[in-house]
Coordinates of C-alpha atoms in Angstrom, one line a residue:
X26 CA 6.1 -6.6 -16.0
X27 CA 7.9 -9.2 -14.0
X28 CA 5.5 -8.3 -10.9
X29 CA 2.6 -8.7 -13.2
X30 CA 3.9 -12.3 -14.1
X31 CA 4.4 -13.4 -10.4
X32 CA 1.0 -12.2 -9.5
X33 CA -0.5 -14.8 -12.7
X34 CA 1.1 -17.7 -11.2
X35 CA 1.4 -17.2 -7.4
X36 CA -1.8 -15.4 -5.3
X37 CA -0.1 -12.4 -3.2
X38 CA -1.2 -10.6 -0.4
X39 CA -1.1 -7.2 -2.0
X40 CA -1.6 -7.9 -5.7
X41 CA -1.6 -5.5 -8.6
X42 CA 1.2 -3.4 -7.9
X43 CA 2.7 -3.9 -10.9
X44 CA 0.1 -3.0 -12.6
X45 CA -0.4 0.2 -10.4
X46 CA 3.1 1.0 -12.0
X47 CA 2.2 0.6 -15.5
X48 CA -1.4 2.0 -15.8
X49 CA -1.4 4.8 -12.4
X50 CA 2.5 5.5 -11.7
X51 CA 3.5 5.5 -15.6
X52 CA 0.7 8.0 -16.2
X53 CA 1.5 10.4 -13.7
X54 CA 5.1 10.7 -14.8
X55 CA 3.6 11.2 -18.5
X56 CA 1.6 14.0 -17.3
X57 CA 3.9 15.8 -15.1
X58 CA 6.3 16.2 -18.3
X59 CA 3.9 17.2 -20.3
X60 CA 2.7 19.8 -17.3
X61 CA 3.2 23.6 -18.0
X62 CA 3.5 24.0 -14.5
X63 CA 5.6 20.8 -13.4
X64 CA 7.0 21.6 -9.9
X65 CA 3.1 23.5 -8.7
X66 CA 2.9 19.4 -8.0
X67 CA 6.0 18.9 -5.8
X68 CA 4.9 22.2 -3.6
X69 CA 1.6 20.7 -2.7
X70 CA 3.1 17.5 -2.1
X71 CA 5.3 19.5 0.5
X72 CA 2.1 21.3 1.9
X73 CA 0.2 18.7 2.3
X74 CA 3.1 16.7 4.2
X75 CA 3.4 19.3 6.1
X76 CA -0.4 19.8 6.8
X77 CA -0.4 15.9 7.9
X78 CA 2.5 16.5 10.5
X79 CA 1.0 19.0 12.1
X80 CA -2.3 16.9 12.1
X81 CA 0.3 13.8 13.3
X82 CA 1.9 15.8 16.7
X83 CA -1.7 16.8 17.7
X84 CA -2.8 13.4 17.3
X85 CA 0.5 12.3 19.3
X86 CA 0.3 14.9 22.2
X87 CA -3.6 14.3 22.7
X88 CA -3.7 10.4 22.3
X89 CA -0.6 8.9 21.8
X90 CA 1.5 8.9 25.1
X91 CA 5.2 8.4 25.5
X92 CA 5.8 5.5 28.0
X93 CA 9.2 5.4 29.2
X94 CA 10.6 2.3 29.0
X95 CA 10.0 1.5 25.5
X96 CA 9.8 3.0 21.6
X97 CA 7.4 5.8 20.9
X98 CA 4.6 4.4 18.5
X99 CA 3.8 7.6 17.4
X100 CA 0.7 7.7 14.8
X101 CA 1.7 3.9 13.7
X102 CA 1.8 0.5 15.1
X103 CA 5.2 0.3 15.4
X104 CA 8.3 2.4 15.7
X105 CA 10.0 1.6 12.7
X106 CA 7.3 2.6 10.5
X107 CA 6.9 5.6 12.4
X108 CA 10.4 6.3 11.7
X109 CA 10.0 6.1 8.3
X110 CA 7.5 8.5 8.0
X111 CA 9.3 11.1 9.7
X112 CA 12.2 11.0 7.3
X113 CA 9.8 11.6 4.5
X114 CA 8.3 14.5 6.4
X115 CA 11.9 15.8 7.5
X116 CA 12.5 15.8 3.7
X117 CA 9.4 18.6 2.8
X118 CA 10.7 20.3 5.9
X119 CA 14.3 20.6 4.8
X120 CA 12.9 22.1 1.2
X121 CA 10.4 24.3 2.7
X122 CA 13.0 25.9 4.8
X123 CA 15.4 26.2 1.9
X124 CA 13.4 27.8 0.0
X125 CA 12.1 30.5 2.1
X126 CA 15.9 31.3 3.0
X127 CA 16.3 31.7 -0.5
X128 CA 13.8 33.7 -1.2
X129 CA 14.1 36.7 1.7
X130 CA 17.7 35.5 3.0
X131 CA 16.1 36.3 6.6
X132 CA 16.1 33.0 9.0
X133 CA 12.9 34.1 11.0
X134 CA 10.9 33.7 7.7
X135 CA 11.4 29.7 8.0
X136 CA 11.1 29.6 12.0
X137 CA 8.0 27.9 12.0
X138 CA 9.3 24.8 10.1
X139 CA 12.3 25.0 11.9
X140 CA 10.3 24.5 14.9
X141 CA 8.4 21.0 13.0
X142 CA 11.6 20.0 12.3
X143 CA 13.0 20.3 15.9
X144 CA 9.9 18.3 17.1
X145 CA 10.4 15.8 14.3
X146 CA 13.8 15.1 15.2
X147 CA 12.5 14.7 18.6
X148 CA 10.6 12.6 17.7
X149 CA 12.4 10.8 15.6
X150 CA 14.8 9.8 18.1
X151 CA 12.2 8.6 20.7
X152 CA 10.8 6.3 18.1
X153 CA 14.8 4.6 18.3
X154 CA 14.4 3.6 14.4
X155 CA 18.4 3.5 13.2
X156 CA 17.4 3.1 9.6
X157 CA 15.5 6.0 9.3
X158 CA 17.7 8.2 11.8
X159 CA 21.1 6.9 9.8
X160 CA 19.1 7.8 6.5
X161 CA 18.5 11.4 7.2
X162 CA 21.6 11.8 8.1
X163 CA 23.3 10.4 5.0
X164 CA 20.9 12.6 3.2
X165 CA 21.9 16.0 5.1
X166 CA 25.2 14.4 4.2
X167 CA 24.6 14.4 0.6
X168 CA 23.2 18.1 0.6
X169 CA 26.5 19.2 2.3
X170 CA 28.5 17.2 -0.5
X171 CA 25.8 18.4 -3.0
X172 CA 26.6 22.4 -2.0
X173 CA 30.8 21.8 -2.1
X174 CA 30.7 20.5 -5.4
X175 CA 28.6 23.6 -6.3
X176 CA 31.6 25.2 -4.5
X177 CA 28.6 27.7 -3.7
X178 CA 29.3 29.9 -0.3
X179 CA 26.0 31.8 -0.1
X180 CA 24.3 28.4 0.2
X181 CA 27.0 26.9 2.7
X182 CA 26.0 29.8 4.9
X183 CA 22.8 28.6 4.7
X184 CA 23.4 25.2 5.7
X185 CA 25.0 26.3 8.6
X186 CA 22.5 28.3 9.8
X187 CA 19.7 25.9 9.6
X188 CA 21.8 23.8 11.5
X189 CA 22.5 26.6 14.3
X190 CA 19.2 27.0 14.7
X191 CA 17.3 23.3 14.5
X192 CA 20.1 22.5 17.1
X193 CA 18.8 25.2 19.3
X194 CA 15.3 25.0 18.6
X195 CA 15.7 21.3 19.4
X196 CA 16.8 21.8 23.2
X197 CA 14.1 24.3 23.7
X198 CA 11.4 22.4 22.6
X199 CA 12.6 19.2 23.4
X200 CA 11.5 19.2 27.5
X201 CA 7.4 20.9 26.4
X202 CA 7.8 17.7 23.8
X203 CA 8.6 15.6 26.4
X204 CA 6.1 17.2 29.0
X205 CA 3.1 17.0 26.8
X206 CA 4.1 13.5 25.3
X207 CA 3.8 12.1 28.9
X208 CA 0.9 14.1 30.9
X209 CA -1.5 14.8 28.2
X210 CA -3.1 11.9 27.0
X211 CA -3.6 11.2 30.8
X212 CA -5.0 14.4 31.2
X213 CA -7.8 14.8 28.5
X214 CA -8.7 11.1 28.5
X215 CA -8.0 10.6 25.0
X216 CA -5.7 7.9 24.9
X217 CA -5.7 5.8 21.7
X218 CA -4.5 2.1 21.8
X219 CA -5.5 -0.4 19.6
X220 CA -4.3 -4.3 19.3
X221 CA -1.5 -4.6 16.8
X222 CA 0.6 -1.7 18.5
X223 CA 4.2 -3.4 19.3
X224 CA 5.9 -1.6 22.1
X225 CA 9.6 -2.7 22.6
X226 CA 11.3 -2.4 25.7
X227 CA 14.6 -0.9 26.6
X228 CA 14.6 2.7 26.1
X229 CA 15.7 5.6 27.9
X230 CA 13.2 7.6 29.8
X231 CA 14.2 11.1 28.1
X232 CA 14.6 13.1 24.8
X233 CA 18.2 13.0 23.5
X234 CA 18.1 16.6 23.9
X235 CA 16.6 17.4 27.6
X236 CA 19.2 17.6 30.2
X237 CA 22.2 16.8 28.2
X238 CA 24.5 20.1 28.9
X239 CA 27.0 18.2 30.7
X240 CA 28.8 15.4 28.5
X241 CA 28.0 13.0 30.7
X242 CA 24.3 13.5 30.4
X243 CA 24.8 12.8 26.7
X244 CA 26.8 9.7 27.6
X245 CA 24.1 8.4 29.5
X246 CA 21.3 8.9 27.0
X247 CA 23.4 6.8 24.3
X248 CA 24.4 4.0 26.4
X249 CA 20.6 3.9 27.3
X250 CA 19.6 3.5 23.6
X251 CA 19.7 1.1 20.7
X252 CA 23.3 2.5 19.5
X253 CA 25.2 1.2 22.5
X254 CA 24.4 -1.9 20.4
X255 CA 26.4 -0.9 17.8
X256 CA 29.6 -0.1 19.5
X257 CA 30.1 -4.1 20.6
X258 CA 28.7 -7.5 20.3
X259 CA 27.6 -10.0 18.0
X260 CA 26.4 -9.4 14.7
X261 CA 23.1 -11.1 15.8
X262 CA 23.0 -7.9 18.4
X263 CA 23.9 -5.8 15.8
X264 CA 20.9 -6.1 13.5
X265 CA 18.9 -6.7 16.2
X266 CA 18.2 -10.1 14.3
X267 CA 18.2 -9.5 11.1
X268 CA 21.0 -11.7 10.0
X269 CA 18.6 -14.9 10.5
X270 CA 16.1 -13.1 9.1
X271 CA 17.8 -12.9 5.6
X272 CA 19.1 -15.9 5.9
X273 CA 15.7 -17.8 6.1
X274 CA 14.4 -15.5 3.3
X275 CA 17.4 -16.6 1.3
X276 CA 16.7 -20.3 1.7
X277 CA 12.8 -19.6 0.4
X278 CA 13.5 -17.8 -3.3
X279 CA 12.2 -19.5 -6.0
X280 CA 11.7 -18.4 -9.2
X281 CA 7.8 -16.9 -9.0
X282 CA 7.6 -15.6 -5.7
X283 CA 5.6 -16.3 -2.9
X284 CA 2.4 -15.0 -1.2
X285 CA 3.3 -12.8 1.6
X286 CA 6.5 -12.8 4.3
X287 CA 8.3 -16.1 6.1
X288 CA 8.1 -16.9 10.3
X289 CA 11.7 -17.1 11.3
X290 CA 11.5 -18.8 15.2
X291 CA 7.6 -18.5 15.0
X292 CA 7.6 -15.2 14.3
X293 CA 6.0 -13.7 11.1
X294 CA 8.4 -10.7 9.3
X295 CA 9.5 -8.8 6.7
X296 CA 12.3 -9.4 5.2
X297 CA 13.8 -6.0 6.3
X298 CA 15.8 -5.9 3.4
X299 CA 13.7 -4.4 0.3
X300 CA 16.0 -6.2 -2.1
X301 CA 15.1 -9.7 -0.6
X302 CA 11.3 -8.9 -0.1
X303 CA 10.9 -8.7 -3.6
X304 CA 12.9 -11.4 -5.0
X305 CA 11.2 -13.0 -2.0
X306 CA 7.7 -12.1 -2.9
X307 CA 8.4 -11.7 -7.3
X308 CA 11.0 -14.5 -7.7
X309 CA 14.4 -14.6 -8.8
X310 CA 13.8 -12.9 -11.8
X311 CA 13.1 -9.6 -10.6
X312 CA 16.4 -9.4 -9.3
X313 CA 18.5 -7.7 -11.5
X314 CA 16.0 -5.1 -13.1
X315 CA 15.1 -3.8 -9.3
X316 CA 18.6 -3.3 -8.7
X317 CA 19.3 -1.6 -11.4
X318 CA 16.7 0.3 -10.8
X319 CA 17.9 1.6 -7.6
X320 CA 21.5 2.2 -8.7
X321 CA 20.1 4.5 -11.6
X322 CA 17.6 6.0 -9.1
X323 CA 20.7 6.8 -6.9
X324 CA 22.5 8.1 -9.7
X325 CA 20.0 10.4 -11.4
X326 CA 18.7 11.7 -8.2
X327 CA 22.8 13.0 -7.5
X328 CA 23.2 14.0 -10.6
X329 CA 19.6 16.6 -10.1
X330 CA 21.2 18.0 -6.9
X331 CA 24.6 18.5 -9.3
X332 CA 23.0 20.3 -11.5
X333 CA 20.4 22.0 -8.7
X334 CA 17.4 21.3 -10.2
X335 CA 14.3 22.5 -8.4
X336 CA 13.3 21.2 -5.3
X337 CA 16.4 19.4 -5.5
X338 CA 16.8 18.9 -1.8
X339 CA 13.7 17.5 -1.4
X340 CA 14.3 15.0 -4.2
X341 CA 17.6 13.5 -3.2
X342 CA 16.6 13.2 -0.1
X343 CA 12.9 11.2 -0.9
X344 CA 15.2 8.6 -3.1
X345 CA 18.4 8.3 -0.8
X346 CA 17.0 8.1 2.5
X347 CA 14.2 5.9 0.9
X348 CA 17.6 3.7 -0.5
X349 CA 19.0 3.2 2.8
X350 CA 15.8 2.4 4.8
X351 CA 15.6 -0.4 2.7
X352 CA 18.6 -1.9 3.2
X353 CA 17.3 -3.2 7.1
X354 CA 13.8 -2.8 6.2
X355 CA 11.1 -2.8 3.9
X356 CA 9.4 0.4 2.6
X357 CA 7.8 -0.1 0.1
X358 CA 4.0 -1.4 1.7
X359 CA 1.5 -0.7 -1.1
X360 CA -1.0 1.5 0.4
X361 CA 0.3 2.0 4.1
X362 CA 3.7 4.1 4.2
X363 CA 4.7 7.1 2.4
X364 CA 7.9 5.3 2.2
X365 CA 5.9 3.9 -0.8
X366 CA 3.9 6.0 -2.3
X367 CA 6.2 9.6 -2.2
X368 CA 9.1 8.3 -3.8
X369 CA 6.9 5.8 -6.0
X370 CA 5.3 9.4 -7.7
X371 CA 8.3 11.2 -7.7
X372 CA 10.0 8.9 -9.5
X373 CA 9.2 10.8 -12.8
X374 CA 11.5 14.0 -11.7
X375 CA 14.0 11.9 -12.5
X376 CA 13.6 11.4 -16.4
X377 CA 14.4 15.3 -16.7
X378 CA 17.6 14.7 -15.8
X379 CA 18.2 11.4 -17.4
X380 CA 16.9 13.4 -21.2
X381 CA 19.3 16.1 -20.7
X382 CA 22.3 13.3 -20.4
X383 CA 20.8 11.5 -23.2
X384 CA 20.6 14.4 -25.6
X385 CA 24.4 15.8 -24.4
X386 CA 25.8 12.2 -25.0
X387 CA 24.1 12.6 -28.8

């Protein structure tokens, strides 16, 4: 309602998405509960992230070439967005695999998204994006936490052999990654570039996981990349700017919002905060309501992996690694990222849980 408000009194770039929430989201979650067959939905959600990976690393091998040197664009503009897709497609991975463990108890039934996975995390880490790679981290973190609490062995053993094998699977694919990343696009004359790409400089020249058998191989790799950055230095260095980013955003909140995003030393961004962008872009108001909103999104997506609800992984890890990219940048772009629209429809799961609380506290 408050978005609907803003967009009355001050002309946005992306308008409507307030009311896309009311009339389109709100629906959704309606139907969904109301769905014999609720979670049919969540498995073709999976499928057809998966489907658009696979479609993604064609896309990437044939057209998009690796340049040492700098941050891998992948099937975006820009790293950091590429990032964030990944995590969202890491999530549908991590599910997929889960359940098909589950299912026979045999680990060569989910090789072939333990291989995607592999690749993605390849990938993931060429593209250099610390949000999303601290993110998906946090989230295995939380499905390690998730299974303890559950005190559940059978599923711990689990775990631990997804991890054995993506770890493995990882160095073995990681040099043919790098190989076709680099010679192919050359080689079938299919290179795609278009204007607003933004390659970044300073980047090593290899996957983390090619030739790093000797610890200081390792070594090198991470003094080459953007985490050397955190060990030492200012915080300016740290957030790779971000600091006078949210300061100038700060300085420009009023009480309707504003049209689109702020220059900070000529330079037009996000806020990279998602907290900021909003009160940035929705005014002052908004402030409190989306906040609460992400606490409670937090909360009841936890409380679903307590209780291991289905497709449980999947979910906390759509809201928390969603939660956490937003805290250095913004993810929710009407229209362009998944970062958006996945959790945005999802969202619904989440009132299960919250009834069941409801009806135990009456």
């Amino acid at each position: 309602i408050i978005q609907c408000i803003s967009d009355f009194f001050v002309k946005k770039r992306t308008p409507f998405q307030g009311y896309i929430k009311i009339f389109v989201f709100a629906f959704l979650y309606f139907a969904w509960n109301n769905s014999k067959n609720k979670y049919d939905f969540i498995k073709e959600i999976m499928l057809a992230l998966k489907i658009d990976f696979m479609i993604c690393l064609i896309f990437c091998i044939m057209c998009r070439p690796y340049e040492p040197g700098s941050y891998y664009l992948g099937c975006y503009t820009n790293s950091n967005t590429f990032g964030m897709y990944l995590i969202i497609v890491a999530a549908a991975l991590l599910q997929l695999i889960w359940i098909k463990l589950e299912n026979t108890g045999k680990i060569i039934t989910a090789i072939d998204d333990m291989v995607l996975l592999s690749v993605l995390m390849n990938l993931l880490w060429k593209t250099q994006c610390r949000g999303a790679v601290m993110s998906i981290f946090a989230a295995i973190i939380g499905i390690v936490a998730l299974i303890c609490f559950r005190k559940n062995l059978k599923e711990l053993l689990y775990g631990i052999k997804i991890f054995v094998c993506v770890v493995i699977i990882s160095f073995l694919t990681g040099g043919l990654l790098d190989y076709g990343l680099t010679n192919m696009p050359d080689k079938t004359g299919m290179i795609v570039s278009v204007q607003q790409d933004e390659r970044t400089e300073g980047h090593h020249g290899e996957s983390l996981w090619t030739d790093t058998v000797y610890a200081a191989g390792l070594k090198e790799k991470l003094a080459d990349s953007k985490w050397s950055k955190m060990a030492g230095g200012n915080l300016e260095n740290i957030t790779s700017g971000r600091t006078l980013i949210w300061k100038n955003y700060l300085r420009h909140i009023n009480i309707f919002g504003n049209y689109f995003r702020l220059e900070t030393s000529g330079i037009s961004n996000y806020a990279h905060n998602e907290i900021l962008q909003h009160v940035y872009n929705y005014g002052i108001c908004i402030l409190v309501p989306y906040m609460l909103q992400l606490f409670l999104t937090i909360k009841y997506a936890w409380y679903y992996g307590r209780k291991q609800g289905k497709m449980w992984i999947f979910i906390w890890c759509i809201f928390i690694s969603s939660f956490l990219m937003g805290m250095i940048d913004v993810t929710e772009l009407p229209f362009r990222l998944l970062t958006w629209m996945i959790p945005g429809m999802l969202l619904g799961v989440l009132f299960e849980e919250t009834d069941e609380i409801r009806f135990k506290e009456v």
